[in-house]
Structures are given as structure tokens and as C-alpha cells.
Amino acid sequence: MRELVSPMADSRVTRVATSALGGVVGGIAGAALVIAFTEALKAMLAVVSSQNTWVLVVVPLLGLALSVLVLYGFGLSAAVRTASPNGALSPERARWAQPWRTFPPGVARSDITAEMVAFAGEEDRFPWRLTPIRVLAIAATVGLGAPMGTEAPAAYLGVATGAALGDRGRWWRQLLGPAAVGGGAAGVAALMGIPMVGTAYILELGRRNDAPLSAERVTAALVGGFVGWFMNISLGVDLIRLVVPKEPPHTLPQAVITALLIGALAGSITSITGAMVYRAKAWQANPVVRLALGALALGASAVILARIAAPSAAVGPGSGAIAWVENTQSAVPTVLAVALLRAVATTAAAAAGGCGGVFVPFLVVGDLAGRVFAPGLRLPGDLAGSAGAAGGIAGGYRLPFTAVALVLGQGGPGLATLTCLATVAVAAFAGTGAAAMLDRMLARRKAAIEDKTHRP
């Protein structure tokens, strides 16, 4: 019967098997590194969070300064060929001499998400040697309390670990792509404790660069996601706290209204925040200017958060803000103000040069936005928060399938799950509309400025 199997089919099976092996190898190494590093970040955050209010305001600013110093002081720019006095072209700085701290010219050095997107589908070129310098920047940013998340660092470390393992020789290079994809999926799955979130995240993020959804790539992502999840449960780690709905909506009309209102608000707020964050990361300005302006905005928002909510609401990716809203009977305007201030704080940290993610901050902003409607709709706080958090990922991060995987993976009553899924759909639609409206407004403003500039 062997002769009935075509060489093409046999080759396809071999490639899928290789992808599965790469997913296992990259997943184990990536998840192990992510778990160890995230535990270290949690320990650093615990120390910072236990300090006085002025420390909670000042230390994150120092962390941002350290991140900028590491990336732009210790980090170098790639070789640029310039004219020498005799007219010949000569390299300013040999890139090969500094592979561990040399960045391509013009790249946003703190934007690790953009780097994963840029090399999606081309992991054989992934610059994994820049990982150590970025680890220092992530530790300074996230570990010292800036309002940025751990999911992008988890994915980045996983991808970089897999790429480094695959870049070990001629035979190993066939594992490079699958190991990088599997490592990224495993890192996120180990962080979230949900296998399909890791798989969906790395595949959906890769589609931004038109990375193919081939059988090999999907296999590596699936295997990596389950490897990361297995390591999470086998090691008994608790790296992130998700709000799980315990009580469903009382009626179907209440579920529909919940999805519409929470999805619209959470999707719009996080979508606009996401658009501003992406612009902030790509802002081509002097790093010192970026740091000064971003730190000023972050410091102001932190002081206000400490005054109207609690000092813990101003620090870290946002668990302190969720703990505050769960344990206090706050007025609706205050909860909305905290959501907006958290959005401003994350944008400011990104503008200043902070190195971290926005997935977890979007979870928090969406959660707070959802709880705005809890009193008026007589909803349980955990249901409103869970629906809003899922909507924040769909609207802000533009990862609707990852949001669906999050809702299905976290569990809860059936009607509550359906409500959260409907919220994801509404938030994705509202987020797209809000982003398009913001783009039109900014384009008109730019056109008006250019018109005034060219007017005699």
C-alpha cells in the first residue's frame, strides 16, 4: 500500500510532523522562560505596589527612564553608509560587531509587537539577539510599575527563544519557524492559562503581515499553545487574574442590551486608545523629548488616579484598578474616569518609550468600561467586567478571534458566555468605526494645518 501514497502527500506529512516537533521544542523552552520571567516581574511589582503613594507615582517614571536609557543609550543604531572626506562610502559603525545591541535604523526600539508582526512568516530572519537588551527594558518598564502589560513580552520571548533554538545549525534550521511560532503561542498560553488564546494570538497577530495560515504554521501554534497551557497547570503558576462571570443575565433582553452597550463603549474607548498607542510608538521624536512629555502625562494621570480611586489603581498593568472597583461602591462617573485615565496612562507610557504590551491594559480598560453599566442594568459586576474585557481585546487590540478564545476558555454560565461573545462582535464593529472616525478627524486636521502652512 505504500506505493499508493504520493510523494507530495508524504512530504506534506513530514512538514507537519516537523512543525509539531518544532512547536514542542520551542513551546517548552519559550514557556519555561516566560514563566520564570513573569514571576520575576510579579515579584518586582509586589515590592513596588507595597510602597507609599509618592513611590507609586515616581518609580514607574524612573522605570521608563531606565528603559529609554537601555534602548537608546546602550543600544546602537545599525550601520549607515556616509560619504567620507575623500568621497568614498564608509560604514559609520559595523553592524556585525555589535549584534546584541544594534537596532535597524528608524525602528521603534520599544515596540516588540511590531517586530513580531514584521517577521511573522519570516521567523528565519527574526533578530533574536536583541532579546537580552529588550528584557532589561521590559523589566524596567513593567517590573517597576508602568501601566503596560506582560502578554507582548511573553509572546516576544517565546518567539525569540524558538528562533534562537532553531538557529543552531543546518538541521535545526528546519525547526526555526515552527519553534518560533510554537514558542510565541506557548508564552501567551502559559501567561493566560488558556491554550487557544496563545494559539489564536500568535496566528491572528501574524495575519497583519499576511503570514499564511498553512497546516504547518497552525500545527506549530496549536502544539505550542497546549504545551504552554500544560506547563502552566503542571507548575501550578498563577501569572494573571481573569474576571470570570459567575452569574448570567436574568433575561434575554438584558443580555442583548448588555452586549450592545458594553460592546459599544468598551470597543470605542479601547479602539481610540489603541490607535493613539500605535501612533505614540511610531512617533519619530528625540527619545529625551518623548520621555519628558510621556512621563509628564503619566505622572499627572497617576496622581489623579491615586486621588479619585486608590494608589494601587495607578500602578502596573491594572490589577490594582480591578481590585479597587471590585471592593468599593464607586459612582459611575468615577469608574468611567478611571477607565479613561488608565487609557491615557498606557498611551503616555508607550509614548515615553516604555517596553511592554497593551493586551492586559486593554483588558482592564474594557473591564472598567463594562462596569459603568452594571448599576443601571442591574448586572453582576463580574459579568459586566468580563464582557467589557473581551470587548476591549476585540476593539482595542483588533484581535476578535483571540477575544473569542478568551471568552470560551475562561468559562462561566452558558448565557453569560453568549453575552460576552455578542459583546466581542459589537466591540469589534464599534472599534472599527471609532478608529475610522479618528483617522478622518486626524486627516482633516493635518490637511488644515498644511493648507495654513502653504497659504501666502
Short mmCIF file of C-alpha atoms in Angstrom, two decimals:
data_model
loop_
_atom_site.label_atom_id
_atom_site.label_comp_id
_atom_site.label_asym_id
_atom_site.label_seq_id
_atom_site.Cartn_x
_atom_site.Cartn_y
_atom_site.Cartn_z
CA MET A 1 0.00 0.00 0.00
CA ARG A 2 3.00 2.29 0.42
CA GLU A 3 3.20 2.97 -3.30
CA LEU A 4 -0.29 4.49 -3.25
CA VAL A 5 0.91 7.41 -1.13
CA SER A 6 2.09 10.25 -3.37
CA PRO A 7 5.47 11.88 -2.71
CA MET A 8 3.67 15.22 -2.29
CA ALA A 9 1.42 13.85 0.45
CA ASP A 10 4.38 12.18 2.15
CA SER A 11 6.30 15.47 2.05
CA ARG A 12 3.30 17.32 3.50
CA VAL A 13 3.06 14.85 6.38
CA THR A 14 6.78 15.24 7.03
CA ARG A 15 6.49 19.03 7.13
CA VAL A 16 3.54 18.89 9.52
CA ALA A 17 5.39 16.44 11.76
CA THR A 18 8.42 18.74 11.72
CA SER A 19 6.18 21.65 12.66
CA ALA A 20 4.75 19.68 15.56
CA LEU A 21 8.25 18.83 16.77
CA GLY A 22 9.30 22.47 16.43
CA GLY A 23 6.18 23.52 18.35
CA VAL A 24 7.09 21.17 21.19
CA VAL A 25 10.74 22.25 21.35
CA GLY A 26 10.01 25.96 21.06
CA GLY A 27 6.97 25.68 23.31
CA ILE A 28 8.80 24.05 26.19
CA ALA A 29 11.74 26.45 26.07
CA GLY A 30 9.58 29.53 25.44
CA ALA A 31 7.03 28.75 28.14
CA ALA A 32 9.74 27.99 30.70
CA LEU A 33 11.46 31.31 30.06
CA VAL A 34 8.17 33.23 30.08
CA ILE A 35 7.04 31.69 33.37
CA ALA A 36 10.36 32.44 35.07
CA PHE A 37 10.49 36.00 33.75
CA THR A 38 6.85 36.79 34.53
CA GLU A 39 7.28 35.51 38.08
CA ALA A 40 10.23 37.87 38.43
CA LEU A 41 8.11 40.76 37.12
CA LYS A 42 5.33 39.90 39.58
CA ALA A 43 7.83 39.91 42.45
CA MET A 44 9.12 43.33 41.39
CA LEU A 45 5.58 44.70 41.08
CA ALA A 46 4.66 43.35 44.50
CA VAL A 47 7.52 45.28 46.07
CA VAL A 48 6.63 48.49 44.22
CA SER A 49 2.91 48.17 44.99
CA SER A 50 3.54 47.95 48.73
CA GLN A 51 5.21 51.37 48.92
CA ASN A 52 3.83 54.81 49.73
CA THR A 53 1.80 56.79 47.21
CA TRP A 54 4.66 59.04 46.12
CA VAL A 55 6.75 55.94 45.36
CA LEU A 56 3.95 54.52 43.21
CA VAL A 57 3.99 57.74 41.18
CA VAL A 58 7.75 58.22 40.90
CA VAL A 59 9.13 54.69 40.46
CA PRO A 60 7.26 53.92 37.18
CA LEU A 61 8.72 57.15 35.77
CA LEU A 62 12.18 56.01 36.76
CA GLY A 63 11.45 52.67 35.11
CA LEU A 64 10.58 54.43 31.85
CA ALA A 65 13.79 56.45 32.08
CA LEU A 66 15.79 53.24 32.55
CA SER A 67 14.02 51.64 29.58
CA VAL A 68 14.91 54.58 27.34
CA LEU A 69 18.48 54.59 28.67
CA VAL A 70 18.89 50.87 27.92
CA LEU A 71 17.34 51.02 24.45
CA TYR A 72 18.83 54.32 23.27
CA GLY A 73 21.90 54.69 25.47
CA PHE A 74 23.28 51.16 25.50
CA GLY A 75 21.52 50.27 22.24
CA LEU A 76 23.12 51.29 18.96
CA SER A 77 21.81 52.16 15.52
CA ALA A 78 22.70 49.99 12.56
CA ALA A 79 25.46 50.96 10.17
CA VAL A 80 24.65 53.88 7.93
CA ARG A 81 26.86 54.43 4.93
CA THR A 82 28.02 58.05 4.71
CA ALA A 83 30.42 59.91 2.47
CA SER A 84 33.97 60.12 3.79
CA PRO A 85 36.20 63.17 3.14
CA ASN A 86 37.67 61.50 0.03
CA GLY A 87 34.17 60.90 -1.39
CA ALA A 88 34.09 57.15 -0.76
CA LEU A 89 31.27 55.50 1.17
CA SER A 90 32.27 54.02 4.53
CA PRO A 91 30.21 52.44 7.31
CA GLU A 92 29.78 54.57 10.44
CA ARG A 93 29.56 51.50 12.63
CA ALA A 94 29.96 47.86 11.68
CA ARG A 95 26.64 46.16 12.46
CA TRP A 96 28.20 42.72 12.70
CA ALA A 97 30.43 43.94 15.52
CA GLN A 98 27.50 44.71 17.80
CA PRO A 99 24.79 42.12 17.02
CA TRP A 100 23.47 42.06 20.58
CA ARG A 101 22.60 45.75 20.80
CA THR A 102 22.36 47.11 17.27
CA PHE A 103 18.89 48.07 16.00
CA PRO A 104 17.91 48.75 12.39
CA PRO A 105 17.71 52.47 11.65
CA GLY A 106 14.33 54.10 12.17
CA VAL A 107 12.79 51.19 14.09
CA ALA A 108 10.76 51.84 17.26
CA ARG A 109 13.04 50.00 19.65
CA SER A 110 10.42 49.58 22.37
CA ASP A 111 7.74 48.20 20.03
CA ILE A 112 8.19 44.45 20.40
CA THR A 113 4.72 43.75 18.97
CA ALA A 114 5.62 45.49 15.71
CA GLU A 115 8.75 43.37 15.47
CA MET A 116 6.77 40.13 15.87
CA VAL A 117 4.38 41.30 13.15
CA ALA A 118 7.20 42.38 10.83
CA PHE A 119 8.83 38.93 10.92
CA ALA A 120 5.66 36.81 11.01
CA GLY A 121 6.08 34.17 8.34
CA GLU A 122 9.79 35.02 8.09
CA GLU A 123 10.95 33.83 11.51
CA ASP A 124 14.24 32.66 10.00
CA ARG A 125 15.23 36.36 9.97
CA PHE A 126 13.93 37.17 13.47
CA PRO A 127 16.57 39.28 15.34
CA TRP A 128 16.62 37.14 18.47
CA ARG A 129 19.98 38.54 19.62
CA LEU A 130 18.23 41.77 20.64
CA THR A 131 16.24 39.85 23.27
CA PRO A 132 18.57 40.47 26.26
CA ILE A 133 18.56 44.25 25.82
CA ARG A 134 14.79 44.25 25.44
CA VAL A 135 14.39 42.03 28.51
CA LEU A 136 16.15 44.73 30.53
CA ALA A 137 13.81 47.37 29.07
CA ILE A 138 10.73 45.23 29.81
CA ALA A 139 11.87 44.64 33.39
CA ALA A 140 12.40 48.37 33.87
CA THR A 141 9.02 49.25 32.34
CA VAL A 142 6.65 46.56 33.58
CA GLY A 143 8.53 45.44 36.67
CA LEU A 144 8.75 48.96 38.08
CA GLY A 145 5.05 49.62 37.66
CA ALA A 146 4.42 51.39 34.34
CA PRO A 147 0.88 50.72 33.00
CA MET A 148 1.89 48.22 30.33
CA GLY A 149 1.22 44.51 30.06
CA THR A 150 3.04 41.20 30.06
CA GLU A 151 1.40 39.46 27.07
CA ALA A 152 3.57 41.05 24.34
CA PRO A 153 6.74 40.31 26.35
CA ALA A 154 5.52 36.73 26.78
CA ALA A 155 4.93 36.30 23.04
CA TYR A 156 8.16 38.08 22.14
CA LEU A 157 10.26 35.96 24.50
CA GLY A 158 8.63 32.80 23.18
CA VAL A 159 9.23 33.70 19.53
CA ALA A 160 12.81 34.80 20.23
CA THR A 161 13.57 31.62 22.20
CA GLY A 162 12.22 29.41 19.43
CA ALA A 163 14.16 31.35 16.79
CA ALA A 164 17.36 31.10 18.83
CA LEU A 165 16.95 27.33 19.25
CA GLY A 166 16.30 26.88 15.53
CA ASP A 167 19.34 28.96 14.58
CA ARG A 168 21.74 26.29 15.82
CA GLY A 169 22.85 24.62 12.61
CA ARG A 170 21.76 23.31 9.25
CA TRP A 171 19.47 20.52 10.55
CA TRP A 172 17.98 22.65 13.31
CA ARG A 173 17.04 25.43 10.91
CA GLN A 174 14.11 23.42 9.63
CA LEU A 175 12.69 23.78 13.14
CA LEU A 176 13.30 27.54 13.31
CA GLY A 177 9.95 28.75 12.01
CA PRO A 178 7.80 26.19 13.87
CA ALA A 179 9.80 26.64 17.06
CA ALA A 180 9.37 30.42 16.93
CA VAL A 181 5.62 30.15 16.29
CA GLY A 182 5.22 27.46 18.95
CA GLY A 183 7.31 29.42 21.42
CA GLY A 184 5.20 32.55 20.95
CA ALA A 185 1.93 30.64 21.35
CA ALA A 186 3.28 28.80 24.38
CA GLY A 187 4.43 32.01 26.05
CA VAL A 188 0.97 33.60 25.83
CA ALA A 189 -0.80 30.36 26.78
CA ALA A 190 1.46 29.92 29.81
CA LEU A 191 0.70 33.50 30.86
CA MET A 192 -3.08 33.34 30.36
CA GLY A 193 -3.62 29.70 31.33
CA ILE A 194 -5.78 29.14 28.21
CA PRO A 195 -4.23 27.16 25.32
CA MET A 196 -6.32 28.54 22.46
CA VAL A 197 -5.63 32.14 23.48
CA GLY A 198 -1.94 31.57 22.81
CA THR A 199 -2.68 29.85 19.51
CA ALA A 200 -5.15 32.48 18.31
CA TYR A 201 -2.95 35.38 19.44
CA ILE A 202 0.14 34.34 17.51
CA LEU A 203 -1.79 33.36 14.37
CA GLU A 204 -4.05 36.42 14.34
CA LEU A 205 -1.14 38.76 15.02
CA GLY A 206 0.79 37.16 12.16
CA ARG A 207 -2.04 37.86 9.72
CA ARG A 208 -1.20 41.56 10.00
CA ASN A 209 1.86 40.70 7.95
CA ASP A 210 -0.06 38.26 5.73
CA ALA A 211 1.61 35.26 7.37
CA PRO A 212 -0.08 32.19 5.81
CA LEU A 213 -2.47 30.04 7.81
CA SER A 214 -0.80 26.91 6.47
CA ALA A 215 -1.16 23.50 8.05
CA GLU A 216 2.43 23.72 9.27
CA ARG A 217 2.01 27.12 10.92
CA VAL A 218 -1.33 26.22 12.52
CA THR A 219 0.11 22.94 13.80
CA ALA A 220 3.06 24.67 15.44
CA ALA A 221 0.75 27.25 17.04
CA LEU A 222 -1.67 24.61 18.32
CA VAL A 223 1.09 22.44 19.75
CA GLY A 224 2.81 25.45 21.33
CA GLY A 225 -0.44 26.69 22.86
CA PHE A 226 -1.15 23.36 24.53
CA VAL A 227 2.47 22.97 25.67
CA GLY A 228 2.32 26.38 27.35
CA TRP A 229 -1.04 25.59 28.96
CA PHE A 230 0.26 22.22 30.20
CA MET A 231 3.29 23.87 31.77
CA ASN A 232 1.01 26.45 33.40
CA ILE A 233 -1.15 23.83 35.11
CA SER A 234 1.66 21.37 35.84
CA LEU A 235 3.75 24.02 37.58
CA GLY A 236 0.69 25.48 39.31
CA VAL A 237 1.56 29.06 38.40
CA ASP A 238 -0.88 31.98 38.62
CA LEU A 239 0.52 34.65 36.34
CA ILE A 240 -2.60 36.66 35.50
CA ARG A 241 -6.05 37.01 37.02
CA LEU A 242 -9.05 36.89 34.70
CA VAL A 243 -12.52 38.02 35.80
CA VAL A 244 -14.84 35.06 35.18
CA PRO A 245 -18.62 35.65 35.15
CA LYS A 246 -20.41 33.63 37.81
CA GLU A 247 -23.98 34.76 37.19
CA PRO A 248 -25.71 35.07 33.80
CA PRO A 249 -28.05 37.85 32.69
CA HIS A 250 -31.52 37.45 34.17
CA THR A 251 -33.33 37.73 30.82
CA LEU A 252 -32.53 37.59 27.12
CA PRO A 253 -33.37 41.29 26.54
CA GLN A 254 -30.98 42.17 29.37
CA ALA A 255 -28.26 40.09 27.66
CA VAL A 256 -28.85 41.87 24.33
CA ILE A 257 -28.76 45.34 25.90
CA THR A 258 -25.64 44.38 27.85
CA ALA A 259 -23.81 43.28 24.69
CA LEU A 260 -24.82 46.39 22.77
CA LEU A 261 -23.97 48.98 25.42
CA ILE A 262 -20.83 47.42 26.85
CA GLY A 263 -19.53 46.39 23.45
CA ALA A 264 -20.03 49.89 22.04
CA LEU A 265 -18.35 51.67 24.97
CA ALA A 266 -15.51 49.22 25.58
CA GLY A 267 -14.80 48.80 21.87
CA SER A 268 -14.78 52.54 21.19
CA ILE A 269 -12.60 53.54 24.15
CA THR A 270 -10.01 50.82 23.59
CA SER A 271 -10.01 51.31 19.82
CA ILE A 272 -9.22 55.00 20.14
CA THR A 273 -6.64 54.19 22.81
CA GLY A 274 -5.08 51.56 20.55
CA ALA A 275 -4.86 53.97 17.65
CA MET A 276 -3.15 56.55 19.86
CA VAL A 277 -0.79 53.94 21.32
CA TYR A 278 0.30 52.83 17.85
CA ARG A 279 0.89 56.45 16.85
CA ALA A 280 2.78 57.07 20.09
CA LYS A 281 5.08 54.09 19.48
CA ALA A 282 5.80 55.23 15.94
CA TRP A 283 6.38 58.86 16.96
CA GLN A 284 9.67 59.93 15.39
CA ALA A 285 10.97 62.34 18.01
CA ASN A 286 14.07 62.61 20.14
CA PRO A 287 13.94 59.91 22.86
CA VAL A 288 14.54 62.52 25.57
CA VAL A 289 11.63 64.64 24.32
CA ARG A 290 9.39 61.58 24.17
CA LEU A 291 10.40 60.57 27.68
CA ALA A 292 9.80 64.05 29.11
CA LEU A 293 6.35 64.53 27.60
CA GLY A 294 5.22 60.94 28.18
CA ALA A 295 6.43 60.94 31.77
CA LEU A 296 4.65 64.23 32.43
CA ALA A 297 1.33 62.84 31.17
CA LEU A 298 1.83 59.56 33.01
CA GLY A 299 2.73 61.28 36.27
CA ALA A 300 -0.33 63.54 36.07
CA SER A 301 -2.70 60.64 35.37
CA ALA A 302 -1.16 58.62 38.21
CA VAL A 303 -1.67 61.44 40.70
CA ILE A 304 -5.31 61.83 39.64
CA LEU A 305 -5.92 58.07 39.81
CA ALA A 306 -4.45 57.95 43.29
CA ARG A 307 -6.76 60.78 44.38
CA ILE A 308 -10.09 59.68 42.86
CA ALA A 309 -9.61 55.91 43.22
CA ALA A 310 -6.67 54.35 45.05
CA PRO A 311 -2.87 54.50 44.73
CA SER A 312 -2.87 50.85 43.59
CA ALA A 313 -5.11 51.79 40.63
CA ALA A 314 -2.27 53.87 39.19
CA VAL A 315 0.44 51.22 39.12
CA GLY A 316 1.11 48.18 36.96
CA PRO A 317 -0.90 46.61 34.12
CA GLY A 318 -4.15 47.23 36.02
CA SER A 319 -4.87 44.54 38.59
CA GLY A 320 -4.92 47.22 41.27
CA ALA A 321 -7.64 49.11 39.40
CA ILE A 322 -9.77 45.96 39.13
CA ALA A 323 -9.30 45.19 42.82
CA TRP A 324 -10.36 48.76 43.64
CA VAL A 325 -13.57 48.63 41.58
CA GLU A 326 -14.49 45.19 42.96
CA ASN A 327 -14.08 46.21 46.59
CA THR A 328 -15.64 49.68 46.59
CA GLN A 329 -19.07 51.10 45.78
CA SER A 330 -17.88 53.81 43.42
CA ALA A 331 -20.06 56.20 41.46
CA VAL A 332 -20.46 55.51 37.74
CA PRO A 333 -18.67 58.73 36.67
CA THR A 334 -15.70 57.78 38.85
CA VAL A 335 -15.44 54.32 37.28
CA LEU A 336 -15.60 55.83 33.80
CA ALA A 337 -12.96 58.40 34.74
CA VAL A 338 -10.65 55.65 35.99
CA ALA A 339 -11.11 53.74 32.72
CA LEU A 340 -10.23 56.81 30.68
CA LEU A 341 -7.27 57.69 32.89
CA ARG A 342 -5.90 54.16 32.60
CA ALA A 343 -6.15 54.53 28.82
CA VAL A 344 -4.27 57.85 28.98
CA ALA A 345 -1.63 56.34 31.25
CA THR A 346 -0.92 53.42 28.92
CA THR A 347 -0.71 55.75 25.93
CA ALA A 348 1.68 58.03 27.81
CA ALA A 349 3.90 55.10 28.82
CA ALA A 350 4.08 53.94 25.19
CA ALA A 351 4.90 57.46 24.02
CA ALA A 352 7.65 57.77 26.63
CA GLY A 353 9.41 54.67 25.33
CA GLY A 354 8.07 52.00 27.66
CA CYS A 355 8.64 48.42 26.52
CA GLY A 356 5.62 46.24 27.22
CA GLY A 357 2.24 45.13 25.94
CA VAL A 358 -1.24 46.62 25.76
CA PHE A 359 -3.33 43.42 25.81
CA VAL A 360 -3.65 43.37 29.61
CA PRO A 361 -4.20 47.16 29.88
CA PHE A 362 -6.98 46.80 27.29
CA LEU A 363 -8.50 44.01 29.39
CA VAL A 364 -8.53 46.39 32.33
CA VAL A 365 -9.89 49.41 30.44
CA GLY A 366 -12.59 47.24 28.89
CA ASP A 367 -13.44 45.72 32.27
CA LEU A 368 -13.86 49.16 33.84
CA ALA A 369 -15.90 50.38 30.87
CA GLY A 370 -18.21 47.40 31.23
CA ARG A 371 -18.78 48.05 34.92
CA VAL A 372 -20.03 51.55 34.07
CA PHE A 373 -23.33 49.93 33.03
CA ALA A 374 -23.57 47.39 35.87
CA PRO A 375 -25.70 49.53 38.25
CA GLY A 376 -28.08 50.82 35.61
CA LEU A 377 -28.65 47.41 34.01
CA ARG A 378 -28.60 45.62 37.38
CA LEU A 379 -25.81 43.38 36.19
CA PRO A 380 -23.36 41.43 38.33
CA GLY A 381 -20.04 43.24 38.34
CA ASP A 382 -18.10 40.19 37.20
CA LEU A 383 -20.34 39.71 34.14
CA ALA A 384 -20.09 43.38 33.14
CA GLY A 385 -16.33 43.34 33.70
CA SER A 386 -15.77 40.09 31.81
CA ALA A 387 -17.85 41.24 28.83
CA GLY A 388 -16.05 44.59 28.77
CA ALA A 389 -12.62 42.95 28.98
CA ALA A 390 -13.35 40.70 26.00
CA GLY A 391 -14.71 43.71 24.13
CA GLY A 392 -11.52 45.61 24.91
CA ILE A 393 -9.39 42.96 23.19
CA ALA A 394 -11.66 42.84 20.15
CA GLY A 395 -11.94 46.61 19.80
CA GLY A 396 -8.57 47.85 21.04
CA TYR A 397 -6.13 45.15 20.04
CA ARG A 398 -8.11 44.24 16.89
CA LEU A 399 -7.91 40.54 17.78
CA PRO A 400 -11.54 39.35 17.73
CA PHE A 401 -10.73 35.64 17.38
CA THR A 402 -8.34 35.86 20.32
CA ALA A 403 -11.14 37.54 22.30
CA VAL A 404 -13.48 34.67 21.36
CA ALA A 405 -10.86 32.14 22.52
CA LEU A 406 -10.55 34.09 25.78
CA VAL A 407 -14.32 34.02 26.39
CA LEU A 408 -14.64 30.31 25.60
CA GLY A 409 -11.56 29.41 27.61
CA GLN A 410 -12.41 31.27 30.80
CA GLY A 411 -15.80 29.56 31.15
CA GLY A 412 -18.88 30.63 33.09
CA PRO A 413 -22.63 30.09 32.70
CA GLY A 414 -23.86 29.48 29.17
CA LEU A 415 -25.88 32.68 28.77
CA ALA A 416 -23.04 34.71 30.25
CA THR A 417 -20.66 33.21 27.67
CA LEU A 418 -23.07 34.01 24.85
CA THR A 419 -23.40 37.58 26.16
CA CYS A 420 -19.63 38.00 26.17
CA LEU A 421 -19.36 36.59 22.64
CA ALA A 422 -22.01 39.02 21.42
CA THR A 423 -20.13 41.82 23.17
CA VAL A 424 -16.99 40.85 21.24
CA ALA A 425 -18.86 41.18 17.95
CA VAL A 426 -20.32 44.57 18.88
CA ALA A 427 -16.97 45.81 20.18
CA ALA A 428 -15.16 44.76 17.00
CA PHE A 429 -17.68 46.67 14.90
CA ALA A 430 -17.67 49.72 17.19
CA GLY A 431 -13.88 49.72 17.36
CA THR A 432 -13.57 49.71 13.59
CA GLY A 433 -15.98 52.63 13.33
CA ALA A 434 -14.28 54.62 16.09
CA ALA A 435 -10.85 54.09 14.52
CA ALA A 436 -12.12 55.16 11.09
CA MET A 437 -13.69 58.28 12.59
CA LEU A 438 -10.46 59.15 14.40
CA ASP A 439 -8.46 58.67 11.19
CA ARG A 440 -10.77 61.03 9.31
CA MET A 441 -10.54 63.66 12.05
CA LEU A 442 -6.75 63.50 12.13
CA ALA A 443 -6.55 63.59 8.32
CA ARG A 444 -8.74 66.70 8.20
CA ARG A 445 -6.65 68.36 10.91
CA LYS A 446 -3.45 67.55 9.02
CA ALA A 447 -4.92 68.89 5.80
CA ALA A 448 -6.00 72.10 7.55
CA ILE A 449 -2.52 72.61 9.00
CA GLU A 450 -0.88 72.01 5.63
CA ASP A 451 -3.32 74.41 4.00
CA LYS A 452 -2.42 77.15 6.51
CA THR A 453 1.28 76.44 6.03
CA HIS A 454 1.14 76.79 2.24
CA ARG A 455 -1.25 79.75 2.26
CA PRO A 456 0.58 83.03 1.39
#
